[in-house]
């Protein structure tokens, strides 16, 4: 028969589960899952929400935001000096291009995080139903209050992302930081938004705590890869669902291994 093994003596997962092999396997399985008609159709919801959000934000806030940024830019001595130097050198006015870029850098990520949150709350259950019914059919669902946990997680991650993005936006004026900060904040969003949703329906609260601690680096590495893919605009269409599939495969595979470790033959 089998008896549960005490959680306090659960050994660390093997390299195949937590290392590059496990992450590569999750991406490979996610790519196969993404090609299924149901998952291709699931792409539409977060993409349309993000697109409509972007259109609405640009329509409502583009002009007032540009006017406010143009006024603020006129108060920045460093910007004025650089702008005067560039105009005197016969180049172009920095403010003409800088203000719209900053406005876009504020508004477009808001629509992006909205699409990701919609994917986490509404599309992720479809992803888990699709993946769980195929590769992980024998994995029992032991999660509690999955919807409430998912909504709360999506809310606080979205707010933290928005606040962090805006607070660090001035550092974009330092050339390398524009890419570095963008990658960091989107890695944060993907990781903190989707790692929990990937296991919330199947893992018990105790199992969630173990998985999030044990596989923290793996979840963050997946978020980093997704964040780098996010630098390519065509990837915006499928990334909310594809990233969910990657996290689902990685998280459920880790949960399956955890439950195998927690029983021993006697």
PDB file of C-alpha atoms in Angstrom:
ATOM      1  CA  UNK A   1       0.000   0.000   0.000  1.00  0.00           C
ATOM      2  CA  UNK A   2       1.010   3.638  -0.070  1.00  0.00           C
ATOM      3  CA  UNK A   3       1.271   6.097   2.769  1.00  0.00           C
ATOM      4  CA  UNK A   4       1.841   9.824   2.561  1.00  0.00           C
ATOM      5  CA  UNK A   5       5.363  10.983   3.102  1.00  0.00           C
ATOM      6  CA  UNK A   6       5.681  13.890   5.542  1.00  0.00           C
ATOM      7  CA  UNK A   7       6.106  17.168   3.692  1.00  0.00           C
ATOM      8  CA  UNK A   8       8.984  18.157   5.908  1.00  0.00           C
ATOM      9  CA  UNK A   9      11.162  15.435   4.428  1.00  0.00           C
ATOM     10  CA  UNK A  10      10.185  15.844   0.793  1.00  0.00           C
ATOM     11  CA  UNK A  11      13.446  15.868  -1.142  1.00  0.00           C
ATOM     12  CA  UNK A  12      14.193  18.560  -3.669  1.00  0.00           C
ATOM     13  CA  UNK A  13      12.951  17.901  -7.176  1.00  0.00           C
ATOM     14  CA  UNK A  14      15.425  16.522  -9.652  1.00  0.00           C
ATOM     15  CA  UNK A  15      17.199  18.588 -12.231  1.00  0.00           C
ATOM     16  CA  UNK A  16      14.914  17.290 -14.976  1.00  0.00           C
ATOM     17  CA  UNK A  17      11.916  18.846 -13.266  1.00  0.00           C
ATOM     18  CA  UNK A  18      13.406  22.135 -12.169  1.00  0.00           C
ATOM     19  CA  UNK A  19      16.193  22.829 -14.622  1.00  0.00           C
ATOM     20  CA  UNK A  20      16.398  23.789 -18.245  1.00  0.00           C
ATOM     21  CA  UNK A  21      15.056  20.398 -19.360  1.00  0.00           C
ATOM     22  CA  UNK A  22      11.788  20.876 -17.500  1.00  0.00           C
ATOM     23  CA  UNK A  23      11.364  24.389 -18.844  1.00  0.00           C
ATOM     24  CA  UNK A  24      12.172  23.312 -22.399  1.00  0.00           C
ATOM     25  CA  UNK A  25       9.672  20.473 -22.079  1.00  0.00           C
ATOM     26  CA  UNK A  26       7.004  22.933 -20.927  1.00  0.00           C
ATOM     27  CA  UNK A  27       7.622  25.201 -23.921  1.00  0.00           C
ATOM     28  CA  UNK A  28       7.540  22.249 -26.309  1.00  0.00           C
ATOM     29  CA  UNK A  29       4.266  20.954 -24.898  1.00  0.00           C
ATOM     30  CA  UNK A  30       2.802  24.469 -24.895  1.00  0.00           C
ATOM     31  CA  UNK A  31       3.657  24.888 -28.562  1.00  0.00           C
ATOM     32  CA  UNK A  32       1.819  21.672 -29.392  1.00  0.00           C
ATOM     33  CA  UNK A  33      -1.156  22.678 -27.242  1.00  0.00           C
ATOM     34  CA  UNK A  34      -1.285  26.137 -28.808  1.00  0.00           C
ATOM     35  CA  UNK A  35      -1.884  24.576 -32.233  1.00  0.00           C
ATOM     36  CA  UNK A  36      -5.114  22.957 -31.042  1.00  0.00           C
ATOM     37  CA  UNK A  37      -8.222  24.728 -32.441  1.00  0.00           C
ATOM     38  CA  UNK A  38      -9.588  25.429 -28.958  1.00  0.00           C
ATOM     39  CA  UNK A  39      -6.410  27.208 -27.916  1.00  0.00           C
ATOM     40  CA  UNK A  40      -6.205  29.106 -31.190  1.00  0.00           C
ATOM     41  CA  UNK A  41      -9.731  30.344 -30.570  1.00  0.00           C
ATOM     42  CA  UNK A  42      -8.834  31.244 -26.966  1.00  0.00           C
ATOM     43  CA  UNK A  43      -6.250  33.700 -28.309  1.00  0.00           C
ATOM     44  CA  UNK A  44      -9.027  36.013 -29.479  1.00  0.00           C
ATOM     45  CA  UNK A  45     -10.394  37.101 -26.087  1.00  0.00           C
ATOM     46  CA  UNK A  46      -7.278  38.634 -24.469  1.00  0.00           C
ATOM     47  CA  UNK A  47      -6.106  40.025 -27.805  1.00  0.00           C
ATOM     48  CA  UNK A  48      -9.421  41.757 -28.479  1.00  0.00           C
ATOM     49  CA  UNK A  49      -9.591  43.080 -24.907  1.00  0.00           C
ATOM     50  CA  UNK A  50      -6.061  44.466 -25.182  1.00  0.00           C
ATOM     51  CA  UNK A  51      -6.798  45.937 -28.612  1.00  0.00           C
ATOM     52  CA  UNK A  52     -10.033  47.583 -27.512  1.00  0.00           C
ATOM     53  CA  UNK A  53      -8.323  48.798 -24.354  1.00  0.00           C
ATOM     54  CA  UNK A  54      -5.526  50.364 -26.388  1.00  0.00           C
ATOM     55  CA  UNK A  55      -7.987  52.079 -28.738  1.00  0.00           C
ATOM     56  CA  UNK A  56     -10.062  53.392 -25.838  1.00  0.00           C
ATOM     57  CA  UNK A  57      -7.045  54.620 -23.886  1.00  0.00           C
ATOM     58  CA  UNK A  58      -5.561  56.349 -26.918  1.00  0.00           C
ATOM     59  CA  UNK A  59      -8.887  57.959 -27.771  1.00  0.00           C
ATOM     60  CA  UNK A  60      -9.543  59.229 -24.245  1.00  0.00           C
ATOM     61  CA  UNK A  61      -6.087  60.090 -22.968  1.00  0.00           C
ATOM     62  CA  UNK A  62      -3.708  60.604 -25.898  1.00  0.00           C
ATOM     63  CA  UNK A  63      -4.278  64.345 -26.349  1.00  0.00           C
ATOM     64  CA  UNK A  64      -4.460  65.388 -22.671  1.00  0.00           C
ATOM     65  CA  UNK A  65      -1.520  63.154 -21.783  1.00  0.00           C
ATOM     66  CA  UNK A  66       0.593  64.609 -24.594  1.00  0.00           C
ATOM     67  CA  UNK A  67      -0.264  68.143 -23.525  1.00  0.00           C
ATOM     68  CA  UNK A  68       0.614  67.407 -19.915  1.00  0.00           C
ATOM     69  CA  UNK A  69       3.886  65.702 -20.863  1.00  0.00           C
ATOM     70  CA  UNK A  70       4.798  68.557 -23.199  1.00  0.00           C
ATOM     71  CA  UNK A  71       4.282  71.028 -20.362  1.00  0.00           C
ATOM     72  CA  UNK A  72       6.292  68.894 -17.939  1.00  0.00           C
ATOM     73  CA  UNK A  73       9.084  68.429 -20.477  1.00  0.00           C
ATOM     74  CA  UNK A  74       9.372  72.190 -20.812  1.00  0.00           C
ATOM     75  CA  UNK A  75      10.220  72.306 -17.101  1.00  0.00           C
ATOM     76  CA  UNK A  76      13.068  69.786 -17.353  1.00  0.00           C
ATOM     77  CA  UNK A  77      16.290  71.756 -17.657  1.00  0.00           C
ATOM     78  CA  UNK A  78      18.306  68.818 -18.949  1.00  0.00           C
ATOM     79  CA  UNK A  79      15.760  68.096 -21.681  1.00  0.00           C
ATOM     80  CA  UNK A  80      15.671  71.766 -22.664  1.00  0.00           C
ATOM     81  CA  UNK A  81      19.450  71.916 -22.945  1.00  0.00           C
ATOM     82  CA  UNK A  82      19.647  68.785 -25.081  1.00  0.00           C
ATOM     83  CA  UNK A  83      16.748  69.996 -27.217  1.00  0.00           C
ATOM     84  CA  UNK A  84      18.373  73.405 -27.769  1.00  0.00           C
ATOM     85  CA  UNK A  85      21.680  71.760 -28.680  1.00  0.00           C
ATOM     86  CA  UNK A  86      20.043  69.414 -31.194  1.00  0.00           C
ATOM     87  CA  UNK A  87      18.063  72.224 -32.828  1.00  0.00           C
ATOM     88  CA  UNK A  88      21.169  74.429 -32.998  1.00  0.00           C
ATOM     89  CA  UNK A  89      23.076  71.564 -34.603  1.00  0.00           C
ATOM     90  CA  UNK A  90      20.451  71.397 -37.333  1.00  0.00           C
ATOM     91  CA  UNK A  91      19.032  68.071 -36.202  1.00  0.00           C
ATOM     92  CA  UNK A  92      15.504  67.883 -34.798  1.00  0.00           C
ATOM     93  CA  UNK A  93      13.621  68.871 -31.682  1.00  0.00           C
ATOM     94  CA  UNK A  94      13.868  66.131 -29.080  1.00  0.00           C
ATOM     95  CA  UNK A  95      10.567  67.121 -27.483  1.00  0.00           C
ATOM     96  CA  UNK A  96       8.617  66.509 -30.685  1.00  0.00           C
ATOM     97  CA  UNK A  97       9.502  62.811 -30.595  1.00  0.00           C
ATOM     98  CA  UNK A  98      10.093  62.265 -26.890  1.00  0.00           C
ATOM     99  CA  UNK A  99       6.615  63.247 -25.702  1.00  0.00           C
ATOM    100  CA  UNK A 100       4.647  60.856 -27.983  1.00  0.00           C
ATOM    101  CA  UNK A 101       7.052  58.024 -27.166  1.00  0.00           C
ATOM    102  CA  UNK A 102       6.549  58.535 -23.431  1.00  0.00           C
ATOM    103  CA  UNK A 103       2.779  58.753 -23.893  1.00  0.00           C
ATOM    104  CA  UNK A 104       2.764  55.479 -25.820  1.00  0.00           C
ATOM    105  CA  UNK A 105       5.032  53.903 -23.197  1.00  0.00           C
ATOM    106  CA  UNK A 106       2.431  54.795 -20.567  1.00  0.00           C
ATOM    107  CA  UNK A 107      -0.792  53.844 -22.356  1.00  0.00           C
ATOM    108  CA  UNK A 108       0.104  50.716 -24.334  1.00  0.00           C
ATOM    109  CA  UNK A 109       1.416  48.673 -21.366  1.00  0.00           C
ATOM    110  CA  UNK A 110      -1.861  49.382 -19.564  1.00  0.00           C
ATOM    111  CA  UNK A 111      -3.772  47.669 -22.357  1.00  0.00           C
ATOM    112  CA  UNK A 112      -1.190  44.877 -22.372  1.00  0.00           C
ATOM    113  CA  UNK A 113      -1.488  44.122 -18.667  1.00  0.00           C
ATOM    114  CA  UNK A 114      -5.271  44.267 -19.028  1.00  0.00           C
ATOM    115  CA  UNK A 115      -5.109  41.584 -21.713  1.00  0.00           C
ATOM    116  CA  UNK A 116      -2.832  39.445 -19.547  1.00  0.00           C
ATOM    117  CA  UNK A 117      -5.151  39.811 -16.546  1.00  0.00           C
ATOM    118  CA  UNK A 118      -8.135  38.789 -18.674  1.00  0.00           C
ATOM    119  CA  UNK A 119      -6.174  35.770 -19.861  1.00  0.00           C
ATOM    120  CA  UNK A 120      -5.260  34.850 -16.286  1.00  0.00           C
ATOM    121  CA  UNK A 121      -8.801  35.064 -14.918  1.00  0.00           C
ATOM    122  CA  UNK A 122     -10.994  33.959 -17.828  1.00  0.00           C
ATOM    123  CA  UNK A 123      -8.783  32.076 -20.299  1.00  0.00           C
ATOM    124  CA  UNK A 124      -6.574  30.189 -17.849  1.00  0.00           C
ATOM    125  CA  UNK A 125      -9.472  27.946 -16.697  1.00  0.00           C
ATOM    126  CA  UNK A 126      -9.967  26.962 -20.351  1.00  0.00           C
ATOM    127  CA  UNK A 127      -6.248  26.293 -20.658  1.00  0.00           C
ATOM    128  CA  UNK A 128      -6.253  24.134 -17.532  1.00  0.00           C
ATOM    129  CA  UNK A 129      -9.332  22.254 -18.698  1.00  0.00           C
ATOM    130  CA  UNK A 130      -7.678  21.580 -22.050  1.00  0.00           C
ATOM    131  CA  UNK A 131      -4.268  20.621 -20.667  1.00  0.00           C
ATOM    132  CA  UNK A 132      -5.562  18.877 -17.561  1.00  0.00           C
ATOM    133  CA  UNK A 133      -7.931  16.690 -19.546  1.00  0.00           C
ATOM    134  CA  UNK A 134      -5.157  15.460 -21.808  1.00  0.00           C
ATOM    135  CA  UNK A 135      -1.643  15.282 -20.388  1.00  0.00           C
ATOM    136  CA  UNK A 136      -2.682  15.403 -16.710  1.00  0.00           C
ATOM    137  CA  UNK A 137      -6.022  13.591 -16.662  1.00  0.00           C
ATOM    138  CA  UNK A 138      -5.123  11.658 -13.510  1.00  0.00           C
ATOM    139  CA  UNK A 139      -4.213  14.764 -11.518  1.00  0.00           C
ATOM    140  CA  UNK A 140      -6.900  15.416  -8.912  1.00  0.00           C
ATOM    141  CA  UNK A 141      -8.164  18.955  -8.388  1.00  0.00           C
ATOM    142  CA  UNK A 142      -7.560  19.895  -4.765  1.00  0.00           C
ATOM    143  CA  UNK A 143      -7.511  23.672  -5.059  1.00  0.00           C
ATOM    144  CA  UNK A 144      -9.718  25.893  -2.923  1.00  0.00           C
ATOM    145  CA  UNK A 145     -11.372  29.195  -3.843  1.00  0.00           C
ATOM    146  CA  UNK A 146      -9.579  29.136  -7.183  1.00  0.00           C
ATOM    147  CA  UNK A 147     -11.586  31.949  -8.776  1.00  0.00           C
ATOM    148  CA  UNK A 148     -11.240  34.320  -5.824  1.00  0.00           C
ATOM    149  CA  UNK A 149      -7.512  33.620  -5.544  1.00  0.00           C
ATOM    150  CA  UNK A 150      -7.044  34.176  -9.279  1.00  0.00           C
ATOM    151  CA  UNK A 151      -8.977  37.461  -9.340  1.00  0.00           C
ATOM    152  CA  UNK A 152      -7.150  38.851  -6.320  1.00  0.00           C
ATOM    153  CA  UNK A 153      -3.791  37.805  -7.737  1.00  0.00           C
ATOM    154  CA  UNK A 154      -4.547  39.406 -11.116  1.00  0.00           C
ATOM    155  CA  UNK A 155      -5.675  42.611  -9.410  1.00  0.00           C
ATOM    156  CA  UNK A 156      -2.647  43.149  -7.202  1.00  0.00           C
ATOM    157  CA  UNK A 157      -0.152  42.121  -9.886  1.00  0.00           C
ATOM    158  CA  UNK A 158      -1.759  44.537 -12.368  1.00  0.00           C
ATOM    159  CA  UNK A 159      -1.633  47.393  -9.857  1.00  0.00           C
ATOM    160  CA  UNK A 160       1.953  46.603  -8.861  1.00  0.00           C
ATOM    161  CA  UNK A 161       2.975  46.393 -12.515  1.00  0.00           C
ATOM    162  CA  UNK A 162       1.315  49.711 -13.337  1.00  0.00           C
ATOM    163  CA  UNK A 163       2.816  51.505 -10.360  1.00  0.00           C
ATOM    164  CA  UNK A 164       6.274  50.067 -10.932  1.00  0.00           C
ATOM    165  CA  UNK A 165       6.172  50.822 -14.647  1.00  0.00           C
ATOM    166  CA  UNK A 166       5.226  54.468 -14.086  1.00  0.00           C
ATOM    167  CA  UNK A 167       7.672  55.029 -11.230  1.00  0.00           C
ATOM    168  CA  UNK A 168      10.611  53.676 -13.212  1.00  0.00           C
ATOM    169  CA  UNK A 169       9.644  55.348 -16.496  1.00  0.00           C
ATOM    170  CA  UNK A 170      12.044  58.309 -15.991  1.00  0.00           C
ATOM    171  CA  UNK A 171      14.952  55.846 -16.056  1.00  0.00           C
ATOM    172  CA  UNK A 172      14.074  55.097 -19.681  1.00  0.00           C
ATOM    173  CA  UNK A 173      16.014  58.235 -20.564  1.00  0.00           C
ATOM    174  CA  UNK A 174      19.135  56.192 -19.814  1.00  0.00           C
ATOM    175  CA  UNK A 175      19.358  54.176 -23.078  1.00  0.00           C
ATOM    176  CA  UNK A 176      19.957  50.602 -21.794  1.00  0.00           C
ATOM    177  CA  UNK A 177      17.347  50.944 -19.067  1.00  0.00           C
ATOM    178  CA  UNK A 178      14.433  51.175 -21.504  1.00  0.00           C
ATOM    179  CA  UNK A 179      14.917  47.562 -22.560  1.00  0.00           C
ATOM    180  CA  UNK A 180      16.063  46.302 -19.159  1.00  0.00           C
ATOM    181  CA  UNK A 181      13.106  47.769 -17.270  1.00  0.00           C
ATOM    182  CA  UNK A 182      10.613  46.643 -19.890  1.00  0.00           C
ATOM    183  CA  UNK A 183      11.920  43.079 -19.725  1.00  0.00           C
ATOM    184  CA  UNK A 184      11.980  43.121 -15.921  1.00  0.00           C
ATOM    185  CA  UNK A 185       8.432  44.391 -15.427  1.00  0.00           C
ATOM    186  CA  UNK A 186       6.925  42.063 -18.005  1.00  0.00           C
ATOM    187  CA  UNK A 187       8.838  39.140 -16.495  1.00  0.00           C
ATOM    188  CA  UNK A 188       7.335  40.174 -13.163  1.00  0.00           C
ATOM    189  CA  UNK A 189       3.848  40.329 -14.684  1.00  0.00           C
ATOM    190  CA  UNK A 190       4.052  36.972 -16.449  1.00  0.00           C
ATOM    191  CA  UNK A 191       5.570  35.214 -13.457  1.00  0.00           C
ATOM    192  CA  UNK A 192       3.449  36.589 -10.648  1.00  0.00           C
ATOM    193  CA  UNK A 193       0.252  36.519 -12.701  1.00  0.00           C
ATOM    194  CA  UNK A 194       0.460  33.046 -14.231  1.00  0.00           C
ATOM    195  CA  UNK A 195       2.491  30.835 -11.912  1.00  0.00           C
ATOM    196  CA  UNK A 196      -0.312  30.857  -9.358  1.00  0.00           C
ATOM    197  CA  UNK A 197      -3.114  30.458 -11.898  1.00  0.00           C
ATOM    198  CA  UNK A 198      -1.318  27.464 -13.402  1.00  0.00           C
ATOM    199  CA  UNK A 199      -1.702  25.413 -10.221  1.00  0.00           C
ATOM    200  CA  UNK A 200      -4.498  27.083  -8.260  1.00  0.00           C
ATOM    201  CA  UNK A 201      -7.226  24.672  -9.406  1.00  0.00           C
ATOM    202  CA  UNK A 202      -5.245  21.467  -8.873  1.00  0.00           C
ATOM    203  CA  UNK A 203      -2.885  22.140  -5.962  1.00  0.00           C
ATOM    204  CA  UNK A 204      -3.950  22.409  -2.356  1.00  0.00           C
ATOM    205  CA  UNK A 205      -2.767  25.495  -0.434  1.00  0.00           C
ATOM    206  CA  UNK A 206       0.043  23.450   1.129  1.00  0.00           C
ATOM    207  CA  UNK A 207       1.109  22.093  -2.247  1.00  0.00           C
ATOM    208  CA  UNK A 208       1.019  25.587  -3.753  1.00  0.00           C
ATOM    209  CA  UNK A 209       3.388  26.843  -1.089  1.00  0.00           C
ATOM    210  CA  UNK A 210       5.823  24.009  -1.766  1.00  0.00           C
ATOM    211  CA  UNK A 211       5.697  24.412  -5.541  1.00  0.00           C
ATOM    212  CA  UNK A 212       6.074  28.187  -5.520  1.00  0.00           C
ATOM    213  CA  UNK A 213       9.093  27.926  -3.238  1.00  0.00           C
ATOM    214  CA  UNK A 214      10.731  24.945  -4.904  1.00  0.00           C
ATOM    215  CA  UNK A 215      10.229  26.077  -8.507  1.00  0.00           C
ATOM    216  CA  UNK A 216      10.544  29.821  -8.017  1.00  0.00           C
ATOM    217  CA  UNK A 217      13.588  30.116 -10.277  1.00  0.00           C
ATOM    218  CA  UNK A 218      11.932  28.015 -12.972  1.00  0.00           C
ATOM    219  CA  UNK A 219       8.796  30.147 -12.952  1.00  0.00           C
ATOM    220  CA  UNK A 220      10.886  33.312 -13.191  1.00  0.00           C
ATOM    221  CA  UNK A 221      12.973  31.914 -16.037  1.00  0.00           C
ATOM    222  CA  UNK A 222       9.804  31.171 -17.988  1.00  0.00           C
ATOM    223  CA  UNK A 223       8.649  34.719 -17.283  1.00  0.00           C
ATOM    224  CA  UNK A 224      11.962  36.066 -18.551  1.00  0.00           C
ATOM    225  CA  UNK A 225      11.682  34.117 -21.805  1.00  0.00           C
ATOM    226  CA  UNK A 226       8.089  35.291 -22.295  1.00  0.00           C
ATOM    227  CA  UNK A 227       9.170  38.851 -21.543  1.00  0.00           C
ATOM    228  CA  UNK A 228      11.873  38.667 -24.205  1.00  0.00           C
ATOM    229  CA  UNK A 229       9.327  37.307 -26.677  1.00  0.00           C
ATOM    230  CA  UNK A 230       7.107  40.232 -25.704  1.00  0.00           C
ATOM    231  CA  UNK A 231       9.649  42.578 -27.289  1.00  0.00           C
ATOM    232  CA  UNK A 232       8.424  41.291 -30.661  1.00  0.00           C
ATOM    233  CA  UNK A 233       5.059  42.951 -31.472  1.00  0.00           C
ATOM    234  CA  UNK A 234       3.689  39.981 -33.497  1.00  0.00           C
ATOM    235  CA  UNK A 235       4.013  37.851 -30.354  1.00  0.00           C
ATOM    236  CA  UNK A 236       1.507  40.072 -28.543  1.00  0.00           C
ATOM    237  CA  UNK A 237      -1.325  38.247 -30.306  1.00  0.00           C
ATOM    238  CA  UNK A 238      -0.698  34.783 -28.881  1.00  0.00           C
ATOM    239  CA  UNK A 239       1.546  35.450 -25.887  1.00  0.00           C
ATOM    240  CA  UNK A 240      -1.171  35.786 -23.195  1.00  0.00           C
ATOM    241  CA  UNK A 241      -2.487  32.299 -24.012  1.00  0.00           C
ATOM    242  CA  UNK A 242       0.820  30.709 -24.990  1.00  0.00           C
ATOM    243  CA  UNK A 243       2.490  31.865 -21.781  1.00  0.00           C
ATOM    244  CA  UNK A 244      -0.453  30.445 -19.844  1.00  0.00           C
ATOM    245  CA  UNK A 245       0.064  27.105 -21.570  1.00  0.00           C
ATOM    246  CA  UNK A 246       3.758  27.107 -20.697  1.00  0.00           C
ATOM    247  CA  UNK A 247       3.045  27.837 -17.039  1.00  0.00           C
ATOM    248  CA  UNK A 248       0.257  25.255 -16.974  1.00  0.00           C
ATOM    249  CA  UNK A 249       2.483  22.500 -18.335  1.00  0.00           C
ATOM    250  CA  UNK A 250       5.370  23.430 -16.063  1.00  0.00           C
ATOM    251  CA  UNK A 251       3.227  23.827 -12.951  1.00  0.00           C
ATOM    252  CA  UNK A 252       1.089  20.719 -13.417  1.00  0.00           C
ATOM    253  CA  UNK A 253       4.120  18.614 -14.265  1.00  0.00           C
ATOM    254  CA  UNK A 254       5.776  19.832 -11.076  1.00  0.00           C
ATOM    255  CA  UNK A 255       2.617  19.089  -9.084  1.00  0.00           C
ATOM    256  CA  UNK A 256       2.430  15.607 -10.548  1.00  0.00           C
ATOM    257  CA  UNK A 257       6.017  14.938  -9.512  1.00  0.00           C
ATOM    258  CA  UNK A 258       5.385  16.359  -6.065  1.00  0.00           C
ATOM    259  CA  UNK A 259       2.491  13.999  -5.450  1.00  0.00           C
ATOM    260  CA  UNK A 260       4.574  11.072  -6.628  1.00  0.00           C
ATOM    261  CA  UNK A 261       7.206  12.025  -4.058  1.00  0.00           C
ATOM    262  CA  UNK A 262       4.643  12.208  -1.276  1.00  0.00           C
ATOM    263  CA  UNK A 263       3.753   8.520  -1.437  1.00  0.00           C
ATOM    264  CA  UNK A 264       6.020   5.566  -0.712  1.00  0.00           C
ATOM    265  CA  UNK A 265       5.452   1.852  -1.052  1.00  0.00           C
ATOM    266  CA  UNK A 266       5.478  -0.218   2.163  1.00  0.00           C
TER     267      UNK A 266
END
